[in-house]
Each structure stands twice: as C-alpha cells, then as structure tokens.
Amino acid sequence: MKNKAGWLLALVFFWACNNEKKSANEHSGHNMTDGNSHYCDSVNNGLIATDTLKGSPLRTAMTTVNGTHIHVEYSSPGVKGRTIWGGLVPYDKVWVTGAHKATRVQFSKEVVINGIRIPAGQYAFFTIPGKEKWTVILNTRYDQHQTDEYNEKEDVMRLEVKPEEQNMTQRLIYTVEKINSKSGEIKMQWEKILIRVPFMTN
C-alpha cells in the first residue's frame, strides 16, 4: 500500500509540474513583449526624464469583452524631440501606426465596428493620419513589414475618426478597454494625439 501511495503522489506531482510549465509557456507566448516594455511605461509616466533607448520595443495590449478576446501587438517608437505629425509621420499617407512590422490586431470572435462585421482572425492595423481626421484601416495581410505589401483591395474596413488632443505621450502606446458588458474600444496614443476605435461584441 505504501508503494502504491508513493507512486500515486509521484504521478500527481509530475502532472502538476507539467501543467504549471505548460501554463507558463502559454502565458509567455501570449504576451509577446521584449525586455524594454517596462522602459516605455517609465518614460510615459515621467519616471525616466530623457528617453535614450534606441529602437521601438515590441509590446502588447489586450482585454476580453463578453467572451471575445482582443489582442494588439505593436512596436513602440519614441518622440525624442522630433516633429511627429507631418514630419516623421506624413499626413495623408498609409502608416503602419507603430514601427517596423505592421501593428497586428486579433479578435477571437466576430466583432462589429461602425456597423461592419469583422470576422474572427488577425488583421493589420493601419491609419492615414490627417490634420482634421484620420482613416483607420483593418487589412487582411497582417504579417508584413511597414506598408511594403499594403494593398487597399485587402482592406476589410475603413473608418474615419477624429483625433483628440491630449498631454504628451513620449512612447506610442495602445490600450484596449472595456466600456460595458458588450462593447469596448482600441486606443492609440502618441505625442499629443489620441484616436479611438469603438467595437461591439455579439
């Protein structure tokens, strides 16, 4: 009996350890950020006075609304004293709305944006910044460098939004926020501009 009990305890321990490792791996794979992600928060929160980091760290933003998981993967460039709008980011041209690879938005279930049904899946999140209005684009070719392979024919949605003025945000950041039990919004903030993309779940 003692031997059987010992084997049983060993099996339970082995199973628990494997499940813990699996859970940790799934979690780390889900949150694809590099080692400088917290640096961006420190810069935006004023804990680091001068942004000296080169490059644009990979970051994620996510939430779940009504059983629908919304996940954004993006690179976070810094202002660093540069003219952003109409300078580094030209007006009236398609922009990756981040840096390097296209910003990626994933919906685990269908969502509705501005009356348009967006099937579950992954999409590139592009914008066309303007002085008075921006165009937000979801494109099916989500895995591309900058806008090198952008094709308007592969758009599933275009939405005009009005940019809002805000306090300085040194490092570009996305947030996904729940508004109520069935709706939420994706927000992008950089320099002194904020845009919002509301969505509804089913």
Short mmCIF file of N, CA and C in Angstrom, two decimals, residues 35-194:
data_model
loop_
_atom_site.label_atom_id
_atom_site.label_comp_id
_atom_site.label_asym_id
_atom_site.label_seq_id
_atom_site.Cartn_x
_atom_site.Cartn_y
_atom_site.Cartn_z
N GLY A 35 12.35 42.99 -23.62
CA GLY A 35 12.80 43.40 -22.30
C GLY A 35 12.66 44.87 -22.00
N ASN A 36 12.36 45.68 -23.00
CA ASN A 36 12.28 47.13 -22.81
C ASN A 36 10.84 47.65 -22.68
N SER A 37 9.88 46.72 -22.55
CA SER A 37 8.48 47.13 -22.48
C SER A 37 8.22 48.04 -21.28
N HIS A 38 8.77 47.68 -20.12
CA HIS A 38 8.55 48.48 -18.90
C HIS A 38 9.25 49.84 -19.00
N TYR A 39 10.30 49.89 -19.79
CA TYR A 39 11.01 51.16 -20.01
C TYR A 39 10.04 52.19 -20.61
N CYS A 40 9.23 51.74 -21.58
CA CYS A 40 8.26 52.65 -22.22
C CYS A 40 7.28 53.22 -21.21
N ASP A 41 6.79 52.37 -20.30
CA ASP A 41 5.87 52.85 -19.27
C ASP A 41 6.54 53.86 -18.37
N SER A 42 7.81 53.60 -18.03
CA SER A 42 8.55 54.53 -17.16
C SER A 42 8.73 55.89 -17.83
N VAL A 43 9.00 55.87 -19.14
CA VAL A 43 9.13 57.14 -19.88
C VAL A 43 7.80 57.88 -19.90
N ASN A 44 6.73 57.17 -20.22
CA ASN A 44 5.41 57.81 -20.31
C ASN A 44 4.90 58.31 -18.96
N ASN A 45 5.34 57.66 -17.89
CA ASN A 45 4.91 58.07 -16.55
C ASN A 45 5.84 59.10 -15.92
N GLY A 46 6.85 59.55 -16.68
CA GLY A 46 7.76 60.58 -16.18
C GLY A 46 8.81 60.07 -15.22
N LEU A 47 8.96 58.74 -15.09
CA LEU A 47 9.97 58.19 -14.19
C LEU A 47 11.36 58.24 -14.82
N ILE A 48 11.40 58.30 -16.16
CA ILE A 48 12.65 58.49 -16.88
C ILE A 48 12.51 59.81 -17.62
N ALA A 49 13.35 60.77 -17.28
CA ALA A 49 13.20 62.13 -17.81
C ALA A 49 13.61 62.24 -19.27
N THR A 50 14.68 61.55 -19.67
CA THR A 50 15.19 61.64 -21.03
C THR A 50 15.17 60.26 -21.67
N ASP A 51 14.44 60.13 -22.76
CA ASP A 51 14.32 58.85 -23.47
C ASP A 51 15.56 58.64 -24.33
N THR A 52 16.42 57.72 -23.92
CA THR A 52 17.66 57.46 -24.66
C THR A 52 17.67 56.10 -25.36
N LEU A 53 16.59 55.33 -25.19
CA LEU A 53 16.54 53.99 -25.78
C LEU A 53 16.45 54.06 -27.30
N LYS A 54 17.32 53.34 -27.96
CA LYS A 54 17.24 53.24 -29.42
C LYS A 54 16.26 52.14 -29.78
N GLY A 55 15.57 52.31 -30.90
CA GLY A 55 14.64 51.29 -31.35
C GLY A 55 13.24 51.46 -30.79
N SER A 56 12.39 50.52 -31.16
CA SER A 56 10.96 50.57 -30.82
C SER A 56 10.56 49.23 -30.21
N PRO A 57 10.51 49.13 -28.88
CA PRO A 57 10.21 47.86 -28.22
C PRO A 57 8.88 47.25 -28.68
N LEU A 58 8.86 45.91 -28.72
CA LEU A 58 7.64 45.18 -29.05
C LEU A 58 6.76 45.11 -27.82
N ARG A 59 5.47 45.46 -27.98
CA ARG A 59 4.55 45.50 -26.86
C ARG A 59 3.22 44.86 -27.23
N THR A 60 2.40 44.59 -26.22
CA THR A 60 1.05 44.06 -26.44
C THR A 60 0.05 44.83 -25.59
N ALA A 61 -1.19 44.81 -26.05
CA ALA A 61 -2.33 45.34 -25.28
C ALA A 61 -3.49 44.39 -25.51
N MET A 62 -4.30 44.16 -24.49
CA MET A 62 -5.38 43.19 -24.66
C MET A 62 -6.45 43.36 -23.60
N THR A 63 -7.63 42.83 -23.89
CA THR A 63 -8.68 42.66 -22.90
C THR A 63 -9.69 41.67 -23.46
N THR A 64 -10.62 41.26 -22.62
CA THR A 64 -11.70 40.36 -23.05
C THR A 64 -13.03 41.03 -22.73
N VAL A 65 -13.90 41.09 -23.73
CA VAL A 65 -15.23 41.69 -23.58
C VAL A 65 -16.26 40.67 -24.03
N ASN A 66 -17.17 40.29 -23.14
CA ASN A 66 -18.27 39.39 -23.49
C ASN A 66 -17.74 38.09 -24.12
N GLY A 67 -16.63 37.59 -23.60
CA GLY A 67 -16.07 36.34 -24.10
C GLY A 67 -15.24 36.49 -25.37
N THR A 68 -15.09 37.72 -25.86
CA THR A 68 -14.27 37.98 -27.05
C THR A 68 -12.95 38.59 -26.61
N HIS A 69 -11.85 37.95 -26.99
CA HIS A 69 -10.53 38.44 -26.62
C HIS A 69 -9.98 39.31 -27.75
N ILE A 70 -9.55 40.50 -27.39
CA ILE A 70 -8.97 41.45 -28.36
C ILE A 70 -7.51 41.63 -27.99
N HIS A 71 -6.62 41.41 -28.95
CA HIS A 71 -5.18 41.38 -28.68
C HIS A 71 -4.46 42.23 -29.72
N VAL A 72 -3.63 43.16 -29.27
CA VAL A 72 -2.88 44.05 -30.17
C VAL A 72 -1.38 43.85 -29.94
N GLU A 73 -0.63 43.65 -31.02
CA GLU A 73 0.83 43.56 -30.96
C GLU A 73 1.40 44.70 -31.80
N TYR A 74 2.33 45.46 -31.23
CA TYR A 74 2.83 46.65 -31.92
C TYR A 74 4.24 46.98 -31.45
N SER A 75 4.92 47.83 -32.19
CA SER A 75 6.21 48.36 -31.78
C SER A 75 6.02 49.81 -31.33
N SER A 76 6.79 50.22 -30.31
CA SER A 76 6.55 51.50 -29.65
C SER A 76 7.70 52.49 -29.88
N PRO A 77 7.60 53.32 -30.93
CA PRO A 77 8.64 54.33 -31.15
C PRO A 77 8.51 55.49 -30.16
N GLY A 78 9.58 56.28 -30.03
CA GLY A 78 9.58 57.43 -29.14
C GLY A 78 9.58 58.75 -29.89
N VAL A 79 9.11 59.79 -29.24
CA VAL A 79 9.09 61.13 -29.84
C VAL A 79 10.52 61.66 -29.98
N LYS A 80 11.25 61.67 -28.87
CA LYS A 80 12.67 62.08 -28.84
C LYS A 80 12.92 63.44 -29.49
N GLY A 81 12.04 64.38 -29.23
CA GLY A 81 12.24 65.74 -29.72
C GLY A 81 11.93 65.95 -31.19
N ARG A 82 11.42 64.93 -31.85
CA ARG A 82 11.15 65.04 -33.29
C ARG A 82 9.75 65.58 -33.56
N THR A 83 9.57 66.16 -34.74
CA THR A 83 8.23 66.53 -35.20
C THR A 83 7.59 65.26 -35.73
N ILE A 84 6.49 64.85 -35.12
CA ILE A 84 5.87 63.57 -35.49
C ILE A 84 4.87 63.75 -36.62
N TRP A 85 3.81 64.51 -36.38
CA TRP A 85 2.72 64.61 -37.36
C TRP A 85 3.09 65.62 -38.44
N GLY A 86 3.09 65.15 -39.66
CA GLY A 86 3.51 66.00 -40.77
C GLY A 86 5.02 66.04 -40.92
N GLY A 87 5.71 65.25 -40.09
CA GLY A 87 7.17 65.17 -40.13
C GLY A 87 7.59 63.72 -40.29
N LEU A 88 7.92 63.09 -39.15
CA LEU A 88 8.27 61.67 -39.17
C LEU A 88 7.13 60.84 -39.75
N VAL A 89 5.90 61.18 -39.38
CA VAL A 89 4.71 60.51 -39.93
C VAL A 89 4.01 61.49 -40.87
N PRO A 90 4.10 61.28 -42.19
CA PRO A 90 3.49 62.22 -43.14
C PRO A 90 1.96 62.19 -43.05
N TYR A 91 1.36 63.33 -43.33
CA TYR A 91 -0.10 63.37 -43.45
C TYR A 91 -0.53 62.72 -44.76
N ASP A 92 -1.74 62.16 -44.73
CA ASP A 92 -2.42 61.66 -45.93
C ASP A 92 -1.71 60.50 -46.61
N LYS A 93 -0.94 59.74 -45.84
CA LYS A 93 -0.31 58.53 -46.37
C LYS A 93 -0.55 57.38 -45.40
N VAL A 94 -0.66 56.15 -45.94
CA VAL A 94 -0.89 54.98 -45.10
C VAL A 94 0.30 54.78 -44.18
N TRP A 95 0.01 54.63 -42.88
CA TRP A 95 1.05 54.48 -41.86
C TRP A 95 0.84 53.18 -41.09
N VAL A 96 1.93 52.52 -40.74
CA VAL A 96 1.88 51.25 -40.02
C VAL A 96 1.33 51.42 -38.59
N THR A 97 1.25 52.65 -38.12
CA THR A 97 0.71 53.00 -36.80
C THR A 97 1.48 52.29 -35.69
N GLY A 98 2.80 52.40 -35.81
CA GLY A 98 3.75 51.81 -34.88
C GLY A 98 5.12 51.94 -35.53
N ALA A 99 5.84 50.83 -35.60
CA ALA A 99 7.15 50.83 -36.26
C ALA A 99 7.45 49.40 -36.73
N HIS A 100 8.32 49.30 -37.70
CA HIS A 100 8.79 48.00 -38.19
C HIS A 100 7.65 47.22 -38.86
N LYS A 101 7.25 46.08 -38.26
CA LYS A 101 6.17 45.28 -38.84
C LYS A 101 4.83 45.95 -38.58
N ALA A 102 3.87 45.57 -39.40
CA ALA A 102 2.52 46.12 -39.24
C ALA A 102 1.98 45.80 -37.85
N THR A 103 1.33 46.79 -37.23
CA THR A 103 0.62 46.54 -35.98
C THR A 103 -0.45 45.49 -36.25
N ARG A 104 -0.55 44.50 -35.35
CA ARG A 104 -1.46 43.37 -35.56
C ARG A 104 -2.58 43.39 -34.53
N VAL A 105 -3.82 43.26 -34.99
CA VAL A 105 -4.98 43.17 -34.11
C VAL A 105 -5.63 41.82 -34.34
N GLN A 106 -5.93 41.12 -33.23
CA GLN A 106 -6.56 39.82 -33.34
C GLN A 106 -7.85 39.80 -32.53
N PHE A 107 -8.92 39.28 -33.14
CA PHE A 107 -10.21 39.11 -32.47
C PHE A 107 -10.50 37.61 -32.39
N SER A 108 -10.80 37.12 -31.19
CA SER A 108 -11.08 35.69 -31.03
C SER A 108 -12.46 35.31 -31.56
N LYS A 109 -13.36 36.30 -31.63
CA LYS A 109 -14.70 36.09 -32.18
C LYS A 109 -15.06 37.31 -33.04
N GLU A 110 -16.13 37.19 -33.78
CA GLU A 110 -16.58 38.31 -34.62
C GLU A 110 -16.87 39.55 -33.77
N VAL A 111 -16.48 40.71 -34.28
CA VAL A 111 -16.84 41.99 -33.66
C VAL A 111 -17.49 42.88 -34.72
N VAL A 112 -18.12 43.93 -34.25
CA VAL A 112 -18.76 44.89 -35.16
C VAL A 112 -18.13 46.26 -34.92
N ILE A 113 -17.61 46.85 -36.00
CA ILE A 113 -17.02 48.19 -35.92
C ILE A 113 -17.72 49.08 -36.94
N ASN A 114 -18.38 50.12 -36.44
CA ASN A 114 -19.10 51.06 -37.31
C ASN A 114 -20.10 50.34 -38.21
N GLY A 115 -20.77 49.34 -37.67
CA GLY A 115 -21.78 48.61 -38.43
C GLY A 115 -21.22 47.53 -39.34
N ILE A 116 -19.90 47.39 -39.40
CA ILE A 116 -19.27 46.39 -40.26
C ILE A 116 -18.90 45.18 -39.41
N ARG A 117 -19.30 43.99 -39.85
CA ARG A 117 -18.98 42.76 -39.14
C ARG A 117 -17.56 42.33 -39.51
N ILE A 118 -16.71 42.23 -38.52
CA ILE A 118 -15.32 41.82 -38.72
C ILE A 118 -15.18 40.39 -38.20
N PRO A 119 -14.93 39.42 -39.11
CA PRO A 119 -14.80 38.02 -38.67
C PRO A 119 -13.64 37.83 -37.71
N ALA A 120 -13.72 36.79 -36.89
CA ALA A 120 -12.60 36.44 -36.01
C ALA A 120 -11.36 36.22 -36.85
N GLY A 121 -10.21 36.65 -36.33
CA GLY A 121 -8.97 36.48 -37.08
C GLY A 121 -7.98 37.58 -36.77
N GLN A 122 -6.91 37.63 -37.56
CA GLN A 122 -5.84 38.61 -37.37
C GLN A 122 -5.83 39.61 -38.53
N TYR A 123 -5.55 40.87 -38.19
CA TYR A 123 -5.58 41.94 -39.18
C TYR A 123 -4.43 42.92 -38.93
N ALA A 124 -3.95 43.52 -40.01
CA ALA A 124 -3.02 44.64 -39.88
C ALA A 124 -3.84 45.89 -39.57
N PHE A 125 -3.32 46.70 -38.64
CA PHE A 125 -3.99 47.93 -38.22
C PHE A 125 -3.19 49.09 -38.81
N PHE A 126 -3.74 49.72 -39.85
CA PHE A 126 -3.09 50.87 -40.48
C PHE A 126 -3.94 52.12 -40.23
N THR A 127 -3.33 53.28 -40.40
CA THR A 127 -4.08 54.53 -40.37
C THR A 127 -3.56 55.45 -41.46
N ILE A 128 -4.38 56.41 -41.81
CA ILE A 128 -3.97 57.52 -42.68
C ILE A 128 -4.18 58.79 -41.85
N PRO A 129 -3.13 59.30 -41.21
CA PRO A 129 -3.29 60.49 -40.38
C PRO A 129 -3.57 61.74 -41.21
N GLY A 130 -4.44 62.59 -40.70
CA GLY A 130 -4.73 63.88 -41.33
C GLY A 130 -4.79 64.95 -40.26
N LYS A 131 -4.79 66.20 -40.67
CA LYS A 131 -4.84 67.29 -39.70
C LYS A 131 -6.17 67.35 -38.98
N GLU A 132 -7.25 67.07 -39.68
CA GLU A 132 -8.59 67.17 -39.10
C GLU A 132 -9.23 65.80 -38.83
N LYS A 133 -8.88 64.79 -39.61
CA LYS A 133 -9.45 63.46 -39.43
C LYS A 133 -8.43 62.40 -39.82
N TRP A 134 -8.63 61.21 -39.25
CA TRP A 134 -7.78 60.06 -39.57
C TRP A 134 -8.66 58.97 -40.17
N THR A 135 -8.07 58.15 -41.01
CA THR A 135 -8.74 56.95 -41.51
C THR A 135 -8.08 55.74 -40.86
N VAL A 136 -8.89 54.92 -40.20
CA VAL A 136 -8.42 53.68 -39.59
C VAL A 136 -8.74 52.53 -40.53
N ILE A 137 -7.75 51.65 -40.73
CA ILE A 137 -7.87 50.56 -41.71
C ILE A 137 -7.58 49.22 -41.04
N LEU A 138 -8.40 48.21 -41.30
CA LEU A 138 -8.08 46.83 -40.97
C LEU A 138 -7.85 46.11 -42.30
N ASN A 139 -6.71 45.43 -42.41
CA ASN A 139 -6.30 44.80 -43.65
C ASN A 139 -5.97 43.33 -43.38
N THR A 140 -6.34 42.45 -44.30
CA THR A 140 -6.17 41.02 -44.06
C THR A 140 -4.71 40.58 -44.09
N ARG A 141 -3.82 41.33 -44.75
CA ARG A 141 -2.40 40.94 -44.80
C ARG A 141 -1.71 41.46 -43.54
N TYR A 142 -1.84 40.69 -42.46
CA TYR A 142 -1.39 41.17 -41.16
C TYR A 142 0.11 41.01 -40.94
N ASP A 143 0.76 40.13 -41.69
CA ASP A 143 2.18 39.87 -41.47
C ASP A 143 3.00 40.50 -42.59
N GLN A 144 3.29 41.79 -42.43
CA GLN A 144 4.08 42.49 -43.43
C GLN A 144 4.96 43.55 -42.79
N HIS A 145 6.04 43.91 -43.48
CA HIS A 145 6.95 44.93 -42.99
C HIS A 145 6.46 46.31 -43.42
N GLN A 146 6.28 47.20 -42.43
CA GLN A 146 5.78 48.54 -42.74
C GLN A 146 4.55 48.42 -43.65
N THR A 147 4.52 49.21 -44.73
CA THR A 147 3.40 49.13 -45.68
C THR A 147 3.89 48.61 -47.03
N ASP A 148 5.00 47.84 -47.00
CA ASP A 148 5.63 47.38 -48.24
C ASP A 148 4.67 46.61 -49.13
N GLU A 149 3.81 45.79 -48.53
CA GLU A 149 2.91 44.94 -49.31
C GLU A 149 1.45 45.39 -49.17
N TYR A 150 1.25 46.60 -48.67
CA TYR A 150 -0.12 47.06 -48.47
C TYR A 150 -0.88 47.14 -49.78
N ASN A 151 -2.10 46.59 -49.76
CA ASN A 151 -2.98 46.61 -50.92
C ASN A 151 -4.38 46.97 -50.45
N GLU A 152 -4.89 48.09 -50.91
CA GLU A 152 -6.21 48.55 -50.48
C GLU A 152 -7.30 47.53 -50.73
N LYS A 153 -7.12 46.70 -51.75
CA LYS A 153 -8.13 45.68 -52.08
C LYS A 153 -8.27 44.64 -50.97
N GLU A 154 -7.26 44.56 -50.09
CA GLU A 154 -7.31 43.59 -49.00
C GLU A 154 -7.85 44.19 -47.69
N ASP A 155 -8.32 45.43 -47.75
CA ASP A 155 -8.95 46.06 -46.59
C ASP A 155 -10.29 45.39 -46.30
N VAL A 156 -10.59 45.18 -45.03
CA VAL A 156 -11.93 44.71 -44.64
C VAL A 156 -12.74 45.84 -44.01
N MET A 157 -12.04 46.94 -43.66
CA MET A 157 -12.74 48.06 -43.04
C MET A 157 -11.93 49.33 -43.16
N ARG A 158 -12.63 50.42 -43.38
CA ARG A 158 -12.07 51.77 -43.28
C ARG A 158 -13.04 52.60 -42.45
N LEU A 159 -12.50 53.35 -41.49
CA LEU A 159 -13.32 54.13 -40.58
C LEU A 159 -12.68 55.48 -40.35
N GLU A 160 -13.45 56.54 -40.52
CA GLU A 160 -12.94 57.89 -40.24
C GLU A 160 -13.15 58.22 -38.76
N VAL A 161 -12.08 58.70 -38.11
CA VAL A 161 -12.16 59.10 -36.71
C VAL A 161 -11.53 60.48 -36.56
N LYS A 162 -11.94 61.17 -35.52
CA LYS A 162 -11.38 62.49 -35.25
C LYS A 162 -10.30 62.38 -34.18
N PRO A 163 -9.08 62.83 -34.45
CA PRO A 163 -8.02 62.77 -33.44
C PRO A 163 -8.32 63.73 -32.29
N GLU A 164 -7.99 63.30 -31.09
CA GLU A 164 -8.20 64.12 -29.90
C GLU A 164 -6.86 64.62 -29.37
N GLU A 165 -6.83 65.86 -28.91
CA GLU A 165 -5.62 66.39 -28.30
C GLU A 165 -5.50 65.89 -26.87
N GLN A 166 -4.27 65.63 -26.44
CA GLN A 166 -4.02 65.14 -25.09
C GLN A 166 -2.64 65.61 -24.64
N ASN A 167 -2.29 65.28 -23.40
CA ASN A 167 -0.94 65.59 -22.91
C ASN A 167 0.08 64.72 -23.61
N MET A 168 1.32 65.13 -23.56
CA MET A 168 2.40 64.44 -24.26
C MET A 168 2.53 62.98 -23.83
N THR A 169 2.57 62.10 -24.82
CA THR A 169 2.89 60.68 -24.61
C THR A 169 4.16 60.40 -25.40
N GLN A 170 5.27 60.20 -24.70
CA GLN A 170 6.57 60.09 -25.36
C GLN A 170 6.71 58.81 -26.19
N ARG A 171 6.23 57.69 -25.68
CA ARG A 171 6.31 56.41 -26.38
C ARG A 171 4.92 55.97 -26.82
N LEU A 172 4.79 55.65 -28.10
CA LEU A 172 3.49 55.22 -28.64
C LEU A 172 2.94 54.07 -27.83
N ILE A 173 1.65 54.14 -27.53
CA ILE A 173 1.02 53.09 -26.73
C ILE A 173 -0.39 52.80 -27.22
N TYR A 174 -0.74 51.52 -27.21
CA TYR A 174 -2.11 51.07 -27.46
C TYR A 174 -2.70 50.59 -26.14
N THR A 175 -3.99 50.80 -25.97
CA THR A 175 -4.73 50.19 -24.87
C THR A 175 -6.03 49.65 -25.45
N VAL A 176 -6.52 48.57 -24.86
CA VAL A 176 -7.83 48.01 -25.24
C VAL A 176 -8.67 48.03 -23.98
N GLU A 177 -9.78 48.77 -24.01
CA GLU A 177 -10.56 48.98 -22.80
C GLU A 177 -12.01 48.53 -22.97
N LYS A 178 -12.53 47.96 -21.91
CA LYS A 178 -13.93 47.56 -21.86
C LYS A 178 -14.78 48.76 -21.48
N ILE A 179 -15.84 49.04 -22.26
CA ILE A 179 -16.73 50.16 -21.96
C ILE A 179 -17.93 49.67 -21.17
N ASN A 180 -18.54 48.58 -21.62
CA ASN A 180 -19.63 47.95 -20.88
C ASN A 180 -19.60 46.45 -21.17
N SER A 181 -20.67 45.74 -20.84
CA SER A 181 -20.65 44.28 -20.95
C SER A 181 -20.49 43.77 -22.38
N LYS A 182 -20.80 44.63 -23.38
CA LYS A 182 -20.73 44.16 -24.77
C LYS A 182 -19.87 45.01 -25.68
N SER A 183 -19.30 46.09 -25.16
CA SER A 183 -18.54 46.97 -26.05
C SER A 183 -17.22 47.41 -25.42
N GLY A 184 -16.35 47.89 -26.27
CA GLY A 184 -15.05 48.38 -25.82
C GLY A 184 -14.45 49.28 -26.87
N GLU A 185 -13.18 49.63 -26.70
CA GLU A 185 -12.51 50.46 -27.69
C GLU A 185 -11.00 50.19 -27.69
N ILE A 186 -10.43 50.31 -28.88
CA ILE A 186 -8.98 50.26 -29.04
C ILE A 186 -8.50 51.70 -29.12
N LYS A 187 -7.50 52.05 -28.29
CA LYS A 187 -6.98 53.42 -28.30
C LYS A 187 -5.50 53.42 -28.66
N MET A 188 -5.10 54.39 -29.47
CA MET A 188 -3.70 54.60 -29.80
C MET A 188 -3.33 56.01 -29.40
N GLN A 189 -2.25 56.15 -28.60
CA GLN A 189 -1.79 57.47 -28.15
C GLN A 189 -0.32 57.64 -28.51
N TRP A 190 -0.01 58.81 -29.06
CA TRP A 190 1.39 59.15 -29.29
C TRP A 190 1.51 60.66 -29.46
N GLU A 191 2.60 61.20 -28.96
CA GLU A 191 2.83 62.64 -28.94
C GLU A 191 1.60 63.28 -28.29
N LYS A 192 0.92 64.19 -28.92
CA LYS A 192 -0.24 64.81 -28.29
C LYS A 192 -1.55 64.43 -28.99
N ILE A 193 -1.55 63.22 -29.59
CA ILE A 193 -2.73 62.75 -30.33
C ILE A 193 -3.24 61.44 -29.73
N LEU A 194 -4.57 61.32 -29.67
CA LEU A 194 -5.25 60.10 -29.25
C LEU A 194 -6.34 59.78 -30.27
#
